[in-house]
Amino acid sequence: MTTQMPVAAPRSERSLRAWASQSGALTWRQVSVMVGDKGMLVQLVVVPVLTLLMFKVVLGDAIGGATGQDSSYSTVPLVILVSAMFGSVAAGVRLNSERGTGLLTRLYVLPIHRAADLTSRLGSEVVRIVVVTGLLLALGTAIGFRITGGVASVIGIIAVTLMFGIAYATLVLALAVSAGPSAPLVPLLSLISSVLMFFNSGFSPIDAYPGWLQPIVANQPMTPTIEVMRSLASGGPVAHNFVKVAIWSVAIIAVCLIPALRGYRRAATAH
């Protein structure tokens, strides 16, 4: 008499458990790709470090003289956000490239949750942003950026960076999956990032910009994020600018999430 072994019920690829486990595995894949690509690793880690040192050397006296505060309280938050943005651009380019090779199609036909690959790309951005932000904060302490609030302020700075970074990464992914393989994705995303980088309170005090431009500079998403990070470090008020960051982040994600999901489905099923 033979004993029949129990057969486990197949796990639904639409279940929350499947989404979580498969997103984790694919996030590890994305991180491995980043670490394995030496050129990309230099761009994502070494370039932000060199940029921070360059800003400190070249703009330090000018920013410090204009604000009356050590320039590192402007340059460290600025470079943290810039590194988050340009890292997302690299992730968007990688997604567009994998779309061209047919990898998205191969992943889409596998019995995995439909959202797992897209969320894994956001997950890898979280890992990258946390690691690079920690590195830049450590370097910042060596050039004058002092965090007076202790561990809670460090966690707050990383958290607000993640809010901004995830929102921007969602925007990049939506554009990457919606653009054609030959679309000028890099110039477009680089232009958006560069405009934001040069028109915020970290690059120059708001009152140094022309009067007509000051309201735009004060309310574009980078400026309140930088102000929150500066306040968390030096002990200033946080609530007003944090509300702005939250509104910007929620609005960007809300506008871009559905186009990102639909664009990903079209990109994956185009072959």
mmCIF file of C-alpha atoms in Angstrom:
data_model
loop_
_atom_site.group_PDB
_atom_site.id
_atom_site.type_symbol
_atom_site.label_atom_id
_atom_site.label_comp_id
_atom_site.label_asym_id
_atom_site.label_seq_id
_atom_site.Cartn_x
_atom_site.Cartn_y
_atom_site.Cartn_z
ATOM 1 C CA MET A 1 0.000 0.000 0.000
ATOM 2 C CA THR A 2 1.501 3.279 -1.058
ATOM 3 C CA THR A 3 1.161 6.496 0.873
ATOM 4 C CA GLN A 4 0.346 9.488 -1.197
ATOM 5 C CA MET A 5 2.284 12.594 -0.214
ATOM 6 C CA PRO A 6 0.206 15.707 0.376
ATOM 7 C CA VAL A 7 0.324 18.207 -2.447
ATOM 8 C CA ALA A 8 0.734 21.840 -1.506
ATOM 9 C CA ALA A 9 -1.791 24.161 -3.015
ATOM 10 C CA PRO A 10 -0.199 26.416 -5.612
ATOM 11 C CA ARG A 11 0.394 29.946 -4.436
ATOM 12 C CA SER A 12 -1.602 32.495 -6.408
ATOM 13 C CA GLU A 13 0.628 34.842 -8.360
ATOM 14 C CA ARG A 14 -1.853 37.611 -7.534
ATOM 15 C CA SER A 15 -1.543 37.216 -3.772
ATOM 16 C CA LEU A 16 0.016 39.798 -1.492
ATOM 17 C CA ARG A 17 2.437 37.177 -0.184
ATOM 18 C CA ALA A 18 3.625 36.356 -3.693
ATOM 19 C CA TRP A 19 4.055 40.045 -4.489
ATOM 20 C CA ALA A 20 6.137 40.637 -1.344
ATOM 21 C CA SER A 21 8.437 37.615 -1.754
ATOM 22 C CA GLN A 22 8.922 38.083 -5.491
ATOM 23 C CA SER A 23 9.517 41.808 -5.122
ATOM 24 C CA GLY A 24 12.211 41.034 -2.559
ATOM 25 C CA ALA A 25 13.945 38.569 -4.870
ATOM 26 C CA LEU A 26 13.810 40.948 -7.821
ATOM 27 C CA THR A 27 15.007 43.836 -5.652
ATOM 28 C CA TRP A 28 18.085 41.756 -4.843
ATOM 29 C CA ARG A 29 18.555 41.251 -8.581
ATOM 30 C CA GLN A 30 18.398 45.003 -9.212
ATOM 31 C CA VAL A 31 20.889 45.729 -6.431
ATOM 32 C CA SER A 32 23.215 43.030 -7.781
ATOM 33 C CA VAL A 33 23.067 44.605 -11.236
ATOM 34 C CA MET A 34 23.989 48.003 -9.782
ATOM 35 C CA VAL A 35 26.889 46.628 -7.747
ATOM 36 C CA GLY A 36 28.116 44.461 -10.617
ATOM 37 C CA ASP A 37 28.265 47.366 -13.068
ATOM 38 C CA LYS A 38 31.481 49.158 -12.067
ATOM 39 C CA GLY A 39 30.771 52.197 -14.230
ATOM 40 C CA MET A 40 27.311 52.580 -12.733
ATOM 41 C CA LEU A 41 28.665 52.067 -9.218
ATOM 42 C CA VAL A 42 31.151 54.904 -9.750
ATOM 43 C CA GLN A 43 28.370 57.126 -11.062
ATOM 44 C CA LEU A 44 26.039 56.334 -8.160
ATOM 45 C CA VAL A 45 28.546 56.451 -5.276
ATOM 46 C CA VAL A 46 31.853 58.095 -6.212
ATOM 47 C CA VAL A 47 30.401 60.972 -8.258
ATOM 48 C CA PRO A 48 28.127 62.240 -5.416
ATOM 49 C CA VAL A 49 31.098 62.200 -3.024
ATOM 50 C CA LEU A 50 33.260 64.179 -5.448
ATOM 51 C CA THR A 51 30.353 66.542 -6.180
ATOM 52 C CA LEU A 52 29.920 67.287 -2.476
ATOM 53 C CA LEU A 53 33.615 68.064 -2.080
ATOM 54 C CA MET A 54 33.582 70.228 -5.226
ATOM 55 C CA PHE A 55 30.546 72.210 -4.064
ATOM 56 C CA LYS A 56 32.172 72.757 -0.691
ATOM 57 C CA VAL A 57 35.415 74.005 -2.224
ATOM 58 C CA VAL A 58 33.951 76.085 -5.066
ATOM 59 C CA LEU A 59 30.718 77.446 -3.561
ATOM 60 C CA GLY A 60 31.406 77.184 0.148
ATOM 61 C CA ASP A 61 32.425 80.777 0.852
ATOM 62 C CA ALA A 62 29.755 82.271 -1.416
ATOM 63 C CA ILE A 63 26.885 80.297 0.116
ATOM 64 C CA GLY A 64 28.185 80.719 3.654
ATOM 65 C CA GLY A 65 28.562 84.476 3.211
ATOM 66 C CA ALA A 66 25.040 84.810 1.813
ATOM 67 C CA THR A 67 23.290 82.667 4.423
ATOM 68 C CA GLY A 68 25.413 83.330 7.504
ATOM 69 C CA GLN A 69 25.542 79.578 8.098
ATOM 70 C CA ASP A 70 28.183 77.004 7.259
ATOM 71 C CA SER A 71 27.769 76.161 3.571
ATOM 72 C CA SER A 72 27.611 72.444 4.334
ATOM 73 C CA TYR A 73 24.038 72.967 5.618
ATOM 74 C CA SER A 74 23.140 73.831 2.036
ATOM 75 C CA THR A 75 25.488 71.663 -0.005
ATOM 76 C CA VAL A 76 25.018 68.373 1.890
ATOM 77 C CA PRO A 77 21.187 68.304 1.527
ATOM 78 C CA LEU A 78 21.515 69.527 -2.071
ATOM 79 C CA VAL A 79 23.972 66.817 -3.114
ATOM 80 C CA ILE A 80 21.947 64.121 -1.310
ATOM 81 C CA LEU A 81 18.881 65.028 -3.374
ATOM 82 C CA VAL A 82 20.855 65.430 -6.594
ATOM 83 C CA SER A 83 22.367 61.972 -6.112
ATOM 84 C CA ALA A 84 18.873 60.559 -5.558
ATOM 85 C CA MET A 85 17.619 62.171 -8.771
ATOM 86 C CA PHE A 86 20.476 61.222 -11.066
ATOM 87 C CA GLY A 87 20.551 57.703 -9.636
ATOM 88 C CA SER A 88 16.888 57.386 -10.604
ATOM 89 C CA VAL A 89 17.766 58.578 -14.101
ATOM 90 C CA ALA A 90 20.293 55.718 -14.346
ATOM 91 C CA ALA A 91 17.599 53.276 -13.195
ATOM 92 C CA GLY A 92 15.217 54.630 -15.829
ATOM 93 C CA VAL A 93 17.822 54.179 -18.547
ATOM 94 C CA ARG A 94 18.443 50.602 -17.351
ATOM 95 C CA LEU A 95 14.707 49.882 -17.491
ATOM 96 C CA ASN A 96 14.455 51.280 -21.008
ATOM 97 C CA SER A 97 17.460 49.180 -22.054
ATOM 98 C CA GLU A 98 15.991 45.986 -20.577
ATOM 99 C CA ARG A 99 12.781 46.731 -22.400
ATOM 100 C CA GLY A 100 14.729 46.789 -25.670
ATOM 101 C CA THR A 101 16.374 43.432 -24.979
ATOM 102 C CA GLY A 102 13.030 41.754 -24.290
ATOM 103 C CA LEU A 103 13.772 41.108 -20.611
ATOM 104 C CA LEU A 104 10.564 42.809 -19.491
ATOM 105 C CA THR A 105 8.576 40.502 -21.755
ATOM 106 C CA ARG A 106 10.296 37.407 -20.348
ATOM 107 C CA LEU A 107 9.574 38.536 -16.802
ATOM 108 C CA TYR A 108 5.978 39.358 -17.670
ATOM 109 C CA VAL A 109 5.165 35.879 -18.974
ATOM 110 C CA LEU A 110 6.591 34.160 -15.878
ATOM 111 C CA PRO A 111 4.125 33.089 -13.161
ATOM 112 C CA ILE A 112 4.961 36.019 -10.894
ATOM 113 C CA HIS A 113 2.965 38.956 -9.618
ATOM 114 C CA ARG A 114 2.499 41.546 -12.352
ATOM 115 C CA ALA A 115 3.696 44.416 -10.138
ATOM 116 C CA ALA A 116 6.713 42.629 -8.631
ATOM 117 C CA ASP A 117 9.329 43.787 -11.134
ATOM 118 C CA LEU A 118 8.196 47.410 -11.085
ATOM 119 C CA THR A 119 8.090 47.581 -7.293
ATOM 120 C CA SER A 120 11.485 45.864 -7.110
ATOM 121 C CA ARG A 121 12.942 48.754 -9.083
ATOM 122 C CA LEU A 122 11.564 51.172 -6.511
ATOM 123 C CA GLY A 123 12.888 48.865 -3.778
ATOM 124 C CA SER A 124 16.394 48.987 -5.211
ATOM 125 C CA GLU A 125 16.116 52.779 -5.299
ATOM 126 C CA VAL A 126 15.312 52.719 -1.572
ATOM 127 C CA VAL A 127 18.448 50.657 -0.898
ATOM 128 C CA ARG A 128 20.603 52.937 -3.044
ATOM 129 C CA ILE A 129 19.241 56.145 -1.524
ATOM 130 C CA VAL A 130 19.725 54.930 2.053
ATOM 131 C CA VAL A 131 23.315 53.801 1.421
ATOM 132 C CA VAL A 132 24.388 56.919 -0.501
ATOM 133 C CA THR A 133 22.615 59.268 1.921
ATOM 134 C CA GLY A 134 24.381 57.625 4.864
ATOM 135 C CA LEU A 135 27.715 57.957 3.083
ATOM 136 C CA LEU A 136 27.143 61.636 2.261
ATOM 137 C CA LEU A 137 26.015 62.393 5.814
ATOM 138 C CA ALA A 138 29.187 60.785 7.149
ATOM 139 C CA LEU A 139 31.296 62.830 4.755
ATOM 140 C CA GLY A 140 29.250 65.920 5.587
ATOM 141 C CA THR A 141 30.207 65.695 9.256
ATOM 142 C CA ALA A 142 33.846 65.968 8.166
ATOM 143 C CA ILE A 143 33.224 69.250 6.343
ATOM 144 C CA GLY A 144 31.049 70.987 8.924
ATOM 145 C CA PHE A 145 27.554 69.471 8.689
ATOM 146 C CA ARG A 146 26.570 68.878 12.305
ATOM 147 C CA ILE A 147 23.368 67.037 13.251
ATOM 148 C CA THR A 148 22.377 68.332 16.678
ATOM 149 C CA GLY A 149 19.269 66.168 17.091
ATOM 150 C CA GLY A 150 21.084 62.844 17.274
ATOM 151 C CA VAL A 151 19.835 59.577 15.813
ATOM 152 C CA ALA A 152 16.235 60.793 15.464
ATOM 153 C CA SER A 153 17.353 63.637 13.206
ATOM 154 C CA VAL A 154 19.488 61.283 11.106
ATOM 155 C CA ILE A 155 16.486 58.978 10.645
ATOM 156 C CA GLY A 156 14.341 62.010 9.785
ATOM 157 C CA ILE A 157 16.800 63.196 7.135
ATOM 158 C CA ILE A 158 16.929 59.742 5.544
ATOM 159 C CA ALA A 159 13.120 59.461 5.700
ATOM 160 C CA VAL A 160 12.485 62.807 3.993
ATOM 161 C CA THR A 161 15.108 61.946 1.380
ATOM 162 C CA LEU A 162 13.257 58.694 0.705
ATOM 163 C CA MET A 163 9.956 60.552 0.344
ATOM 164 C CA PHE A 164 11.464 62.809 -2.292
ATOM 165 C CA GLY A 165 13.508 60.027 -3.905
ATOM 166 C CA ILE A 166 10.661 57.523 -4.253
ATOM 167 C CA ALA A 167 8.386 60.182 -5.743
ATOM 168 C CA TYR A 168 11.046 61.194 -8.259
ATOM 169 C CA ALA A 169 11.849 57.550 -9.053
ATOM 170 C CA THR A 170 8.145 56.920 -9.755
ATOM 171 C CA LEU A 171 8.155 59.859 -12.168
ATOM 172 C CA VAL A 172 11.270 58.510 -13.907
ATOM 173 C CA LEU A 173 9.830 54.989 -14.195
ATOM 174 C CA ALA A 174 6.591 56.352 -15.655
ATOM 175 C CA LEU A 175 8.549 58.260 -18.291
ATOM 176 C CA ALA A 176 10.897 55.334 -18.956
ATOM 177 C CA VAL A 177 8.145 52.813 -19.685
ATOM 178 C CA SER A 178 6.124 55.316 -21.700
ATOM 179 C CA ALA A 179 9.004 56.484 -23.900
ATOM 180 C CA GLY A 180 9.968 54.559 -27.010
ATOM 181 C CA PRO A 181 13.328 52.756 -27.183
ATOM 182 C CA SER A 182 14.759 55.547 -29.363
ATOM 183 C CA ALA A 183 13.258 58.433 -27.372
ATOM 184 C CA PRO A 184 15.723 61.017 -25.939
ATOM 185 C CA LEU A 185 15.103 59.777 -22.408
ATOM 186 C CA VAL A 186 18.469 60.751 -20.924
ATOM 187 C CA PRO A 187 18.447 64.368 -22.200
ATOM 188 C CA LEU A 188 14.859 64.850 -20.996
ATOM 189 C CA LEU A 189 15.459 63.451 -17.513
ATOM 190 C CA SER A 190 18.823 65.209 -17.213
ATOM 191 C CA LEU A 191 17.157 68.501 -18.140
ATOM 192 C CA ILE A 192 14.473 68.061 -15.482
ATOM 193 C CA SER A 193 17.076 67.139 -12.857
ATOM 194 C CA SER A 194 19.406 70.004 -13.811
ATOM 195 C CA VAL A 195 16.658 72.635 -13.679
ATOM 196 C CA LEU A 196 15.619 71.459 -10.227
ATOM 197 C CA MET A 197 19.267 71.305 -9.113
ATOM 198 C CA PHE A 198 20.093 74.921 -9.965
ATOM 199 C CA PHE A 199 16.877 76.565 -8.776
ATOM 200 C CA ASN A 200 16.505 75.727 -5.090
ATOM 201 C CA SER A 201 17.495 77.100 -1.697
ATOM 202 C CA GLY A 202 20.449 74.731 -1.403
ATOM 203 C CA PHE A 203 22.191 76.090 -4.465
ATOM 204 C CA SER A 204 21.534 79.759 -3.607
ATOM 205 C CA PRO A 205 19.394 81.649 -1.054
ATOM 206 C CA ILE A 206 15.872 82.252 -2.328
ATOM 207 C CA ASP A 207 16.174 86.052 -2.136
ATOM 208 C CA ALA A 208 19.204 85.920 -4.460
ATOM 209 C CA TYR A 209 16.956 84.830 -7.351
ATOM 210 C CA PRO A 210 14.950 87.362 -9.414
ATOM 211 C CA GLY A 211 11.735 88.429 -7.716
ATOM 212 C CA TRP A 212 9.446 86.765 -10.260
ATOM 213 C CA LEU A 213 11.333 83.486 -9.838
ATOM 214 C CA GLN A 214 11.423 83.386 -6.036
ATOM 215 C CA PRO A 215 7.919 81.875 -5.522
ATOM 216 C CA ILE A 216 8.764 79.092 -7.983
ATOM 217 C CA VAL A 217 12.114 78.378 -6.303
ATOM 218 C CA ALA A 218 10.537 78.452 -2.842
ATOM 219 C CA ASN A 219 7.823 75.969 -3.737
ATOM 220 C CA GLN A 220 9.481 73.525 -6.119
ATOM 221 C CA PRO A 221 9.875 70.113 -4.417
ATOM 222 C CA MET A 222 13.621 70.290 -3.736
ATOM 223 C CA THR A 223 13.505 73.505 -1.705
ATOM 224 C CA PRO A 224 11.184 72.363 1.143
ATOM 225 C CA THR A 225 13.020 69.029 1.246
ATOM 226 C CA ILE A 226 16.348 70.812 1.685
ATOM 227 C CA GLU A 227 14.842 73.103 4.325
ATOM 228 C CA VAL A 228 13.492 70.126 6.292
ATOM 229 C CA MET A 229 16.893 68.424 6.189
ATOM 230 C CA ARG A 230 18.619 71.639 7.258
ATOM 231 C CA SER A 231 16.167 72.141 10.117
ATOM 232 C CA LEU A 232 16.518 68.549 11.301
ATOM 233 C CA ALA A 233 20.281 69.010 11.410
ATOM 234 C CA SER A 234 20.378 72.421 13.104
ATOM 235 C CA GLY A 235 17.252 72.235 15.231
ATOM 236 C CA GLY A 236 14.966 74.603 13.306
ATOM 237 C CA PRO A 237 11.214 74.344 12.579
ATOM 238 C CA VAL A 238 10.232 71.389 10.430
ATOM 239 C CA ALA A 239 6.443 71.149 10.166
ATOM 240 C CA HIS A 240 5.670 73.753 7.483
ATOM 241 C CA ASN A 241 8.193 72.509 4.941
ATOM 242 C CA PHE A 242 7.526 68.865 5.795
ATOM 243 C CA VAL A 243 3.885 69.364 4.812
ATOM 244 C CA LYS A 244 5.069 70.737 1.447
ATOM 245 C CA VAL A 245 7.329 67.721 0.922
ATOM 246 C CA ALA A 246 4.500 65.335 1.792
ATOM 247 C CA ILE A 247 2.078 67.081 -0.581
ATOM 248 C CA TRP A 248 4.601 67.052 -3.432
ATOM 249 C CA SER A 249 5.501 63.399 -2.854
ATOM 250 C CA VAL A 250 1.916 62.163 -2.656
ATOM 251 C CA ALA A 251 0.895 64.252 -5.671
ATOM 252 C CA ILE A 252 3.761 63.013 -7.867
ATOM 253 C CA ILE A 253 3.192 59.374 -6.930
ATOM 254 C CA ALA A 254 -0.575 59.696 -7.410
ATOM 255 C CA VAL A 255 -0.143 61.243 -10.863
ATOM 256 C CA CYS A 256 2.602 58.872 -12.037
ATOM 257 C CA LEU A 257 1.718 55.494 -10.504
ATOM 258 C CA ILE A 258 -1.100 54.473 -12.859
ATOM 259 C CA PRO A 259 0.789 55.621 -15.995
ATOM 260 C CA ALA A 260 3.823 53.679 -14.741
ATOM 261 C CA LEU A 261 1.798 50.479 -14.279
ATOM 262 C CA ARG A 262 0.004 50.824 -17.612
ATOM 263 C CA GLY A 263 3.181 51.812 -19.431
ATOM 264 C CA TYR A 264 5.020 48.837 -17.937
ATOM 265 C CA ARG A 265 2.300 46.467 -19.156
ATOM 266 C CA ARG A 266 2.460 47.944 -22.660
ATOM 267 C CA ALA A 267 6.280 47.802 -22.676
ATOM 268 C CA ALA A 268 6.293 44.180 -21.479
ATOM 269 C CA THR A 269 3.710 42.976 -23.984
ATOM 270 C CA ALA A 270 4.972 44.913 -27.002
ATOM 271 C CA HIS A 271 7.172 42.022 -28.280
#
